[in-house]
Short mmCIF file of C-alpha atoms and ligand atoms in Angstrom, two decimals:
data_model
loop_
_atom_site.label_atom_id
_atom_site.label_comp_id
_atom_site.label_asym_id
_atom_site.label_seq_id
_atom_site.Cartn_x
_atom_site.Cartn_y
_atom_site.Cartn_z
CA UNK A 192 0.09 0.10 0.00
CA UNK A 193 1.22 3.55 -0.50
CA UNK A 194 2.69 5.71 2.22
CA UNK A 195 2.23 8.92 0.95
CA UNK A 196 -0.42 10.35 -1.58
CA UNK A 197 -0.49 13.71 -3.31
CA UNK A 198 -3.80 15.08 -3.59
CA UNK A 199 -4.18 17.04 -6.66
CA UNK A 200 -7.29 19.21 -6.01
CA UNK A 201 -8.89 21.57 -3.54
CA UNK A 202 -12.17 22.08 -1.37
CA UNK A 203 -14.55 19.15 -0.41
CA UNK A 204 -13.14 16.43 -2.61
CA UNK A 205 -9.47 17.02 -1.22
CA UNK A 206 -10.86 16.56 2.15
CA UNK A 207 -12.66 13.42 1.39
CA UNK A 208 -9.41 11.92 -0.19
CA UNK A 209 -7.40 13.02 2.75
CA UNK A 210 -9.78 11.40 5.22
CA UNK A 211 -9.93 8.00 3.36
CA UNK A 212 -5.99 8.06 3.30
CA UNK A 213 -5.55 8.88 6.95
CA UNK A 214 -8.10 6.19 8.03
CA UNK A 215 -5.87 3.73 5.85
CA UNK A 216 -2.48 4.97 7.57
CA UNK A 217 -1.58 6.98 4.29
CA UNK A 218 0.07 10.19 4.82
CA UNK A 219 -1.09 13.02 2.72
CA UNK A 220 0.36 15.89 0.53
CA UNK A 221 -1.91 18.87 -0.25
CA UNK A 222 -1.23 21.09 -2.99
CA UNK A 223 -2.74 24.71 -3.20
CA UNK A 224 -2.91 27.96 -4.98
CA UNK A 225 -1.84 31.16 -3.43
CA UNK A 226 -5.69 31.82 -2.91
CA UNK A 227 -6.00 28.62 -0.91
CA UNK A 228 -3.29 29.20 1.50
CA UNK A 229 -5.61 29.33 4.45
CA UNK A 230 -7.80 26.27 3.09
CA UNK A 231 -8.91 23.36 5.24
CA UNK A 232 -7.37 20.77 2.92
CA UNK A 233 -4.03 22.42 3.58
CA UNK A 234 -4.40 22.59 7.18
CA UNK A 235 -5.41 18.96 7.35
CA UNK A 236 -2.77 17.54 5.22
CA UNK A 237 0.52 16.28 6.53
CA UNK A 238 2.44 18.41 4.16
CA UNK A 239 1.41 21.16 1.85
CA UNK A 240 3.00 22.72 -1.29
CA UNK A 241 2.15 25.82 -2.84
CA UNK A 242 1.66 25.53 -6.66
CA UNK A 243 1.05 28.61 -8.43
CA UNK A 244 -1.17 31.86 -8.50
CA UNK A 245 -4.92 31.69 -7.78
CA UNK A 246 -5.94 31.16 -11.60
CA UNK A 247 -6.60 27.31 -11.88
CA UNK A 248 -4.56 27.24 -15.15
CA UNK A 249 -1.42 28.28 -13.39
CA UNK A 250 -2.10 26.01 -10.10
CA UNK A 251 -4.51 23.00 -10.12
CA UNK A 252 -4.03 22.50 -13.89
CA UNK A 253 -0.39 23.10 -13.61
CA UNK A 254 0.88 19.79 -14.35
CA UNK A 255 4.76 20.37 -14.19
CA UNK A 256 4.26 22.04 -10.69
CA UNK A 257 2.14 19.36 -9.38
CA UNK A 258 4.49 16.65 -10.53
CA UNK A 259 7.27 18.68 -9.22
CA UNK A 260 5.55 18.91 -5.65
CA UNK A 261 4.96 15.07 -5.79
CA UNK A 262 8.80 14.54 -6.45
CA UNK A 263 9.92 16.83 -3.94
CA UNK A 264 7.63 15.48 -0.88
CA UNK A 265 8.33 11.83 -2.08
CA UNK A 266 4.64 10.92 -2.89
CA UNK A 267 4.09 7.52 -4.29
CA UNK A 268 0.67 8.00 -5.89
CA UNK A 269 -1.40 11.16 -7.06
CA UNK A 270 -5.13 11.26 -6.55
CA UNK A 271 -6.86 13.48 -8.91
CA UNK A 272 -10.22 14.01 -7.31
CA UNK A 273 -12.75 15.33 -9.90
CA UNK A 274 -12.78 18.20 -12.05
CA UNK A 275 -9.30 19.81 -12.93
CA UNK A 276 -6.86 16.95 -14.24
CA UNK A 277 -8.97 14.10 -13.04
CA UNK A 278 -9.68 12.95 -16.79
CA UNK A 279 -6.70 14.15 -18.34
CA UNK A 280 -4.79 11.05 -19.90
CA UNK A 281 -1.70 12.92 -20.54
CA UNK A 282 -1.45 14.09 -17.02
CA UNK A 283 -2.10 10.36 -15.80
CA UNK A 284 1.03 9.41 -18.25
CA UNK A 285 3.23 12.03 -16.81
CA UNK A 286 2.51 10.73 -13.40
CA UNK A 287 3.39 6.96 -14.38
CA UNK A 288 6.27 8.45 -16.36
CA UNK A 289 7.67 9.64 -13.02
CA UNK A 290 7.28 6.30 -11.24
CA UNK A 291 4.47 7.35 -9.39
CA UNK A 292 0.87 5.75 -9.15
CA UNK A 293 -2.33 7.46 -10.81
CA UNK A 294 -5.08 6.77 -8.49
CA UNK A 295 -7.61 6.17 -11.39
CA UNK A 296 -8.00 3.85 -14.46
CA UNK A 297 -5.28 3.35 -17.18
CA UNK A 298 -4.56 6.70 -19.24
CA UNK A 299 -5.58 4.94 -22.61
CA UNK A 300 -8.97 4.11 -21.05
CA UNK A 301 -9.40 7.55 -19.78
CA UNK A 302 -8.30 8.92 -23.40
CA UNK A 303 -10.75 6.42 -24.95
CA UNK A 304 -13.88 7.52 -22.82
CA UNK A 305 -12.77 11.09 -22.98
CA UNK A 306 -13.51 10.91 -26.76
CA UNK A 307 -17.27 10.61 -26.45
CA UNK A 308 -17.61 9.38 -30.14
CA UNK A 309 -14.97 6.69 -29.46
CA UNK A 310 -16.69 5.99 -26.25
CA UNK A 311 -20.07 5.56 -28.07
CA UNK A 312 -18.48 2.77 -30.22
CA UNK A 313 -17.00 1.17 -27.44
CA UNK A 314 -20.11 1.12 -25.43
CA UNK A 315 -21.91 -0.30 -28.54
CA UNK A 316 -19.47 -2.86 -29.20
CA UNK A 317 -19.97 -3.92 -25.40
CA UNK A 318 -23.82 -4.45 -25.74
CA UNK A 319 -25.07 -1.20 -24.29
CA UNK A 320 -28.02 0.57 -26.08
CA UNK A 321 -27.09 4.32 -27.46
CA UNK A 322 -29.03 7.31 -28.00
CA UNK A 323 -29.99 7.50 -31.44
CA UNK A 324 -26.97 9.59 -33.08
CA UNK A 325 -24.52 10.32 -35.63
CA UNK A 326 -21.88 7.53 -36.65
CA UNK A 327 -19.00 9.45 -35.61
CA UNK A 328 -18.19 13.09 -35.75
CA UNK A 329 -19.89 15.49 -37.83
CA UNK A 330 -17.53 17.22 -40.41
CA UNK A 331 -19.77 20.23 -41.84
CA UNK A 332 -23.09 21.71 -41.98
CA UNK A 333 -24.46 19.77 -44.68
CA UNK A 334 -23.75 16.55 -42.83
CA UNK A 335 -25.22 18.20 -39.61
CA UNK A 336 -28.68 19.07 -41.69
CA UNK A 337 -28.68 15.31 -43.29
CA UNK A 338 -28.37 13.99 -39.67
CA UNK A 339 -30.78 16.21 -38.36
CA UNK A 340 -33.27 14.91 -40.92
CA UNK A 341 -32.34 11.18 -40.42
CA UNK A 342 -32.70 11.61 -36.40
CA UNK A 343 -35.65 13.99 -36.57
CA UNK A 344 -35.54 17.33 -34.56
CA UNK A 345 -34.86 18.17 -31.90
CA UNK A 346 -31.45 17.29 -31.79
CA UNK A 347 -28.32 17.94 -29.69
CA UNK A 348 -24.93 18.80 -30.91
CA UNK A 349 -22.30 18.00 -28.48
CA UNK A 350 -18.61 18.44 -28.38
CA UNK A 351 -16.49 15.05 -28.70
CA UNK A 352 -14.26 16.12 -25.72
CA UNK A 353 -17.14 17.76 -23.88
CA UNK A 354 -17.77 17.61 -19.97
CA UNK A 355 -19.23 19.51 -17.14
CA UNK A 356 -22.36 20.19 -19.24
CA UNK A 357 -20.52 22.53 -21.75
CA UNK A 358 -20.46 22.27 -25.37
CA UNK A 359 -23.91 21.26 -25.87
CA UNK A 360 -26.62 22.97 -28.19
CA UNK A 361 -30.15 22.03 -29.00
CA UNK A 362 -31.27 22.40 -32.52
CA UNK A 363 -35.05 22.61 -32.84
CA UNK A 364 -35.34 22.72 -36.99
CA UNK A 365 -33.22 22.75 -40.00
CA UNK A 366 -33.38 26.45 -40.08
CA UNK A 367 -31.31 26.87 -37.09
CA UNK A 368 -28.84 24.13 -38.00
CA UNK A 369 -26.12 26.25 -39.82
CA UNK A 370 -25.97 28.83 -36.78
CA UNK A 371 -26.16 26.26 -34.26
CA UNK A 372 -23.49 23.84 -35.94
CA UNK A 373 -20.95 26.76 -36.28
CA UNK A 374 -21.31 28.09 -32.59
CA UNK A 375 -21.10 24.40 -31.15
CA UNK A 376 -17.98 23.92 -33.11
CA UNK A 377 -16.34 26.97 -32.00
CA UNK A 378 -17.36 26.52 -28.50
CA UNK A 379 -15.80 23.05 -28.65
CA UNK A 380 -12.49 24.53 -29.93
CA UNK A 381 -12.29 27.42 -27.15
CA UNK A 382 -13.53 25.13 -24.21
CA UNK A 383 -11.67 21.82 -25.03
CA UNK A 384 -9.05 22.58 -27.75
CA UNK A 385 -10.81 20.20 -30.03
CA UNK A 386 -13.46 21.12 -32.20
CA UNK A 387 -14.86 17.64 -32.98
CA UNK A 388 -18.72 17.61 -32.34
CA UNK A 389 -21.47 14.80 -32.86
CA UNK A 390 -25.15 14.56 -32.76
CA UNK A 391 -27.91 12.79 -30.95
CA UNK A 392 -31.71 12.87 -30.89
CA UNK A 393 -32.69 15.23 -27.99
CA UNK A 394 -34.84 13.16 -25.78
CA UNK A 395 -37.93 15.09 -24.56
CA UNK A 396 -38.52 13.61 -21.16
CA UNK A 397 -35.40 11.71 -19.93
CA UNK A 398 -34.24 10.83 -16.34
CA UNK A 399 -30.62 10.87 -15.90
CA UNK A 400 -29.62 7.45 -14.20
CA UNK A 401 -26.00 6.55 -13.69
CA UNK A 402 -24.43 3.44 -12.24
CA UNK A 403 -21.36 3.27 -10.10
CA UNK A 404 -18.95 0.53 -10.65
CA UNK A 405 -15.73 -1.05 -8.97
CA UNK A 406 -13.65 -3.07 -10.99
CA UNK A 407 -10.13 -4.43 -10.31
CA UNK A 408 -7.11 -5.24 -12.69
CA UNK A 409 -8.21 -9.17 -12.53
CA UNK A 410 -11.57 -9.16 -14.29
CA UNK A 411 -13.68 -8.53 -10.92
CA UNK A 412 -16.47 -6.29 -11.62
CA UNK A 413 -19.44 -5.10 -9.37
CA UNK A 414 -21.84 -2.39 -9.32
CA UNK A 415 -22.91 -0.22 -6.35
CA UNK A 416 -26.66 0.35 -7.88
CA UNK A 417 -27.61 3.55 -9.71
CA UNK A 418 -28.05 7.29 -9.03
CA UNK A 419 -30.79 9.28 -10.18
CA UNK A 420 -29.28 12.82 -11.15
CA UNK A 421 -32.13 14.19 -13.18
CA UNK A 422 -32.44 17.24 -11.28
CA UNK A 423 -30.18 19.60 -13.33
CA UNK A 424 -29.89 23.07 -14.15
CA UNK A 425 -27.96 24.01 -17.79
CA UNK A 426 -27.16 20.22 -17.80
CA UNK A 427 -25.40 20.44 -14.41
CA UNK A 428 -26.66 18.27 -11.38
CA UNK A 429 -28.34 20.03 -8.32
CA UNK A 430 -29.43 17.18 -6.39
CA UNK A 431 -29.12 13.42 -6.50
CA UNK A 432 -30.86 10.38 -5.03
CA UNK A 433 -30.44 6.61 -4.80
CA UNK A 434 -32.51 4.67 -5.66
CA UNK A 435 -33.93 6.34 -8.57
CA UNK A 436 -37.81 6.79 -7.88
CA UNK A 437 -38.45 5.61 -11.28
CA UNK A 438 -36.98 1.98 -11.27
CA UNK A 439 -38.43 -1.13 -9.80
CA UNK A 440 -36.02 -3.77 -8.27
CA UNK A 441 -36.17 -6.08 -11.37
CA UNK A 442 -35.23 -2.95 -13.67
CA UNK A 443 -32.49 -1.96 -11.33
CA UNK A 444 -30.93 -5.57 -11.10
CA UNK A 445 -31.22 -5.88 -15.20
CA UNK A 446 -29.34 -2.50 -15.49
CA UNK A 447 -26.79 -3.41 -13.04
CA UNK A 448 -26.10 -6.67 -14.88
CA UNK A 449 -25.71 -5.07 -18.19
CA UNK A 450 -23.44 -2.61 -16.95
CA UNK A 451 -21.38 -5.04 -15.29
CA UNK A 452 -21.11 -7.24 -18.45
CA UNK A 453 -20.28 -4.00 -20.61
CA UNK A 454 -17.33 -3.26 -18.26
CA UNK A 455 -16.08 -6.70 -18.33
CA UNK A 456 -16.15 -6.56 -22.04
CA UNK A 457 -14.56 -3.02 -22.40
CA UNK A 458 -11.81 -4.42 -19.79
CA UNK A 459 -12.11 -1.12 -17.59
CA UNK A 460 -10.63 -1.19 -14.25
CA UNK A 461 -10.84 1.43 -11.20
CA UNK A 462 -13.96 3.02 -10.09
CA UNK A 463 -15.98 4.70 -12.91
CA UNK A 464 -19.61 5.56 -13.57
CA UNK A 465 -21.76 4.76 -16.61
CA UNK A 466 -24.24 7.57 -17.37
CA UNK A 467 -27.68 6.66 -19.21
CA UNK A 468 -30.76 8.66 -20.16
CA UNK A 469 -33.95 6.47 -19.42
CA UNK A 470 -37.13 7.34 -21.23
CA UNK A 471 -40.08 5.00 -21.84
CA UNK A 472 -38.54 2.01 -19.88
CA UNK A 473 -35.29 2.29 -22.43
CA UNK A 474 -31.73 2.96 -21.10
CA UNK A 475 -29.69 4.69 -23.49
CA UNK A 476 -25.69 5.11 -22.85
CA UNK A 477 -24.72 8.59 -22.78
CA UNK A 478 -21.09 8.58 -21.53
CA UNK A 479 -18.67 7.11 -18.89
CA UNK A 480 -16.88 8.92 -16.16
CA UNK A 481 -13.29 7.41 -15.42
CA UNK A 482 -13.18 9.19 -12.01
CA UNK A 483 -14.63 9.53 -8.66
CA UNK A 484 -17.96 11.91 -8.96
CA UNK A 485 -19.36 14.50 -6.95
CA UNK A 486 -22.19 12.72 -5.94
CA UNK A 487 -20.49 9.25 -4.73
CA UNK A 488 -21.60 9.88 -1.18
CA UNK A 489 -24.97 8.75 -1.55
CA UNK A 490 -24.11 5.38 -2.79
CA UNK A 491 -21.72 5.06 0.28
CA UNK A 492 -24.94 5.92 2.40
CA UNK A 493 -26.93 3.01 1.28
CA UNK A 494 -23.95 0.31 0.78
CA UNK A 495 -21.87 1.54 3.69
CA UNK A 496 -18.80 1.21 1.63
CA UNK A 497 -16.20 3.72 1.29
CA UNK A 498 -15.76 4.24 -2.37
CA UNK A 499 -12.34 6.30 -2.24
CA UNK A 500 -10.82 3.64 -0.01
CA UNK A 501 -11.73 1.01 -2.52
CA UNK A 502 -10.50 3.29 -5.38
CA UNK A 503 -7.16 3.46 -3.62
CA UNK A 504 -6.98 -0.33 -3.01
CA UNK A 505 -7.65 -1.11 -6.45
CA UNK A 506 -4.92 1.53 -7.55
CA UNK A 507 -2.56 -0.27 -5.61
CA UNK A 508 -3.31 -3.29 -7.65
CA UNK A 509 -5.41 -5.19 -4.93
CA UNK A 510 -8.08 -7.65 -5.84
CA UNK A 511 -11.74 -6.45 -5.29
CA UNK A 512 -12.62 -8.53 -2.14
CA UNK A 513 -16.38 -7.58 -2.26
CA UNK A 514 -18.78 -9.79 -4.40
CA UNK A 515 -21.98 -8.80 -6.07
CA UNK A 516 -24.17 -10.59 -3.49
CA UNK A 517 -22.15 -8.97 -0.37
CA UNK A 518 -23.69 -5.73 -1.48
CA UNK A 519 -26.93 -4.84 0.43
CA UNK A 520 -28.97 -1.43 -0.28
CA UNK A 521 -30.30 0.28 2.61
CA UNK A 522 -33.06 2.76 2.43
CA UNK A 523 -32.67 6.14 0.54
CA UNK A 524 -29.99 8.63 0.09
CA UNK A 525 -30.29 12.14 -1.14
CA UNK A 526 -27.43 14.95 -1.72
CA UNK A 527 -28.20 18.45 -2.20
CA UNK A 528 -25.21 20.42 -3.85
CA UNK A 529 -24.81 23.82 -2.04
CA UNK A 530 -23.30 26.43 -4.10
CA UNK A 531 -22.35 30.07 -3.37
CA UNK A 532 -24.57 31.53 -5.66
CA UNK A 533 -27.53 33.58 -5.64
CA UNK A 534 -30.42 31.23 -5.34
CA UNK A 535 -32.57 33.25 -7.76
CA UNK A 536 -30.15 34.26 -10.50
CA UNK A 537 -27.43 31.66 -9.84
CA UNK A 538 -24.82 34.30 -10.08
CA UNK A 539 -21.83 33.17 -8.30
CA UNK A 540 -21.31 34.80 -4.97
CA UNK A 541 -17.82 34.29 -3.68
CA UNK A 542 -16.57 36.20 -0.44
CA UNK A 543 -15.73 35.49 3.10
CA UNK A 544 -18.01 33.33 5.26
CA UNK A 545 -19.18 34.55 8.19
CA UNK A 546 -21.14 32.40 10.76
CA UNK A 547 -20.77 28.59 9.65
CA UNK A 548 -23.02 25.94 11.32
CA UNK A 549 -23.35 22.49 9.79
CA UNK A 550 -26.23 20.22 10.57
CA UNK A 551 -25.84 16.88 12.43
CA UNK A 552 -27.68 13.94 14.03
CA UNK A 553 -28.46 10.71 12.68
CA UNK A 554 -27.89 9.91 9.09
CA UNK A 555 -26.60 13.33 8.21
CA UNK A 556 -23.15 14.08 6.37
CA UNK A 557 -21.67 17.06 5.22
CA UNK A 558 -18.56 17.27 2.97
CA UNK A 559 -17.23 20.58 2.82
CA UNK A 560 -13.64 22.44 2.83
CA UNK A 561 -15.28 25.61 4.29
CA UNK A 562 -15.32 27.18 7.94
CA UNK A 563 -16.44 30.29 10.03
CA UNK A 564 -14.18 33.18 8.82
CA UNK A 565 -12.59 31.43 5.40
CA UNK A 566 -12.55 32.94 1.97
CA UNK A 567 -14.86 31.58 -1.07
CA UNK A 568 -12.39 32.41 -3.82
CA UNK A 569 -13.80 33.49 -7.07
CA UNK A 570 -11.50 31.53 -9.16
CA UNK A 571 -13.06 28.10 -8.80
CA UNK A 572 -16.18 25.98 -8.94
CA UNK A 573 -19.09 27.28 -6.43
CA UNK A 574 -19.76 24.33 -4.74
CA UNK A 575 -19.02 24.90 -0.90
CA UNK A 576 -20.80 21.97 0.60
CA UNK A 577 -22.77 18.81 -0.06
CA UNK A 578 -25.42 17.89 2.20
CA UNK A 579 -26.07 14.13 2.39
CA UNK A 580 -29.00 12.57 4.21
CA UNK A 581 -30.56 9.14 4.26
CA UNK A 582 -33.36 7.26 5.73
CA UNK A 583 -35.22 4.06 5.73
CA UNK A 584 -37.78 5.45 3.40
CA UNK A 585 -37.80 8.21 0.61
CA UNK A 586 -40.12 10.09 2.92
CA UNK A 587 -38.05 9.52 5.99
CA UNK A 588 -35.06 11.09 3.84
CA UNK A 589 -37.19 14.13 2.79
CA UNK A 590 -38.07 14.78 6.57
CA UNK A 591 -34.54 14.42 7.43
CA UNK A 592 -33.15 16.74 4.70
CA UNK A 593 -35.94 19.32 5.39
CA UNK A 594 -34.68 19.62 9.06
CA UNK A 595 -31.33 19.41 8.10
CA UNK A 596 -31.30 22.26 5.44
CA UNK A 597 -33.19 24.41 8.11
CA UNK A 598 -30.22 23.86 10.58
CA UNK A 599 -27.77 24.87 8.10
CA UNK A 600 -26.26 28.34 9.01
CA UNK A 601 -23.78 30.01 6.22
CA UNK A 602 -23.39 33.86 6.57
CA UNK A 603 -21.68 36.33 4.54
CA UNK A 604 -22.33 34.83 1.15
CA UNK A 605 -25.60 33.78 -0.63
CA UNK A 606 -26.14 29.96 -1.29
CA UNK A 607 -28.55 27.67 -3.02
CA UNK A 608 -29.86 26.24 0.36
CA UNK A 609 -33.18 28.19 -0.15
CA UNK A 610 -33.62 26.79 -3.60
CA UNK A 611 -33.28 23.23 -2.23
CA UNK A 612 -35.73 23.87 0.59
CA UNK A 613 -38.38 25.06 -2.11
CA UNK A 614 -37.59 21.91 -4.07
CA UNK A 615 -38.11 19.46 -1.75
CA UNK A 616 -41.68 20.72 -0.56
CA UNK A 617 -42.85 20.52 -4.37
CA UNK A 618 -45.32 17.92 -4.83
CA UNK A 619 -43.91 16.61 -7.95
CA UNK A 620 -40.62 16.17 -6.39
CA UNK A 621 -42.26 14.40 -3.17
CA UNK A 622 -43.61 11.98 -5.65
CA UNK A 623 -40.57 11.52 -7.49
CA UNK A 624 -42.10 12.51 -10.64
CA UNK A 625 -39.34 14.74 -12.29
CA UNK A 626 -37.05 14.73 -15.56
CA UNK A 627 -33.94 16.38 -16.72
CA UNK A 628 -36.33 19.41 -17.78
CA UNK A 629 -38.45 19.55 -14.71
CA UNK A 630 -35.86 22.12 -12.92
CA UNK A 631 -35.97 24.50 -15.53
CA UNK A 632 -39.92 24.61 -15.69
CA UNK A 633 -39.94 24.91 -11.80
CA UNK A 634 -37.72 27.83 -11.93
CA UNK A 635 -39.75 29.46 -14.72
CA UNK A 636 -43.03 29.20 -12.98
CA UNK A 637 -41.27 30.29 -9.70
CA UNK A 638 -40.09 33.48 -11.15
CA UNK A 639 -43.78 33.75 -12.38
P1 LIG B 972 -21.39 16.42 -19.76
O1 LIG B 972 -20.08 15.13 -19.79
O2 LIG B 972 -21.01 17.64 -20.07
O3 LIG B 972 -21.90 16.13 -18.19
P2 LIG B 972 -23.37 14.62 -20.65
O4 LIG B 972 -23.23 13.84 -22.09
O5 LIG B 972 -23.09 13.97 -19.52
O6 LIG B 972 -22.27 15.70 -20.74
O7 LIG B 972 -24.84 15.50 -20.63
C1 LIG B 972 -25.16 16.11 -19.42
C2 LIG B 972 -26.81 16.46 -19.50
O8 LIG B 972 -26.87 16.93 -20.64
C3 LIG B 972 -27.36 15.19 -19.37
O9 LIG B 972 -27.54 14.68 -18.19
C4 LIG B 972 -28.86 15.37 -19.91
O10 LIG B 972 -29.45 16.33 -18.92
C5 LIG B 972 -28.50 16.35 -20.92
N1 LIG B 972 -28.34 15.52 -22.17
C6 LIG B 972 -27.40 15.18 -22.83
N2 LIG B 972 -27.69 14.45 -23.81
C7 LIG B 972 -28.91 14.54 -24.21
C8 LIG B 972 -29.60 14.10 -25.24
N3 LIG B 972 -29.50 13.36 -26.09
N4 LIG B 972 -31.24 14.34 -24.88
C9 LIG B 972 -31.65 15.03 -24.09
N5 LIG B 972 -30.60 15.38 -23.00
C10 LIG B 972 -29.46 15.18 -23.24
#
């Protein structure tokens, strides 16, 4: 097992990884920007190295500085967390070239899955149903118009190298295609340095359902059930729950088995998530995330497994010692992403936190790197805390969530807590009757 792990991230996920490492007796090295010198992940780590100025490009995305920090401190592995360099195959290769272990899947797997067109092909070969879409990338407007006709409007143009809900454009008719295609290509080029785009049928009322998997280097693969991440704003997840209110046990079992079989065929190892859209009883593969995900704690809450601990073990070359039949799912878990944003306009709201009091009690977990008096820098993602609650039933979890949100005190900045409080009292939400478009309608009606 590793002796020292460098955590190439910040905020709550850096803490999450630090905690797993310390419970395993592994020392940690934090890296931080100048803006994060007083951050909690820096205070808790055994060692800390400043890797650059506030801007992410010069710090958390600065590959050379992170590698130097790891070599300087004698780390034997690097955990990238999520976001930043977590899906950067070049960086993973750099880590290995310096004789350190990359805590994640093999770089070539990251590269394959990071190209969404290639990922669709791999998924198809592995027997997963795809969203109807273009065969490969779309090269020009003519091609795009032809595919629009084949698939039928509306369609969505997506960046092959896309991520984080960026680089997607819905097209409602052939008239809009020329403009949309050009904008999508430009957006893809400027955001991902790759102007490849492809097209899918735009589904009108799907749910986003994803499956967490664990796989070792010896062909053992298990799934940890699904997460329903349909509550989204601008294609970004706001609240997640498990199990999905839309699935029955039989559908759940079939989905899990389908994913495990596909992962075995693909030969993927480490933790990962296979994302689907689900509409009219059908699952359609969307993409695979080759990293730890923000919403992993809800799965931990219902399985009692520590996913980061398993990830570290798998990366150290250990065998998966849990079998599918060992996995028992208990109750329901829900996560609210609490962002430093105005709850009405969603404008980011960085600043200095005044009072900070987190809820507690039975089955309540708060993952956050914040504390009273700390700064929320404007340079990074606006996530300040994840509130995860569980209950024996969905109703029980919702009652607990309402209670916990009411206890949360964050002064000095605006947060999305009031939005969550409204959502969870809505009748559709309480019935579990929502799809990926539901939140947009809810926000429109609320604005009046
Ligand atoms: P990213 O990697 O940027 O997160 P995804 O491909 O996972 O992109 O899509 C993110 C979200 O965009 C999905 O959860 C869904 O809400 C929406 N979306 C993507 N593809 C489609 C589609 N074909 N039809 C309808 N919605 C879609």
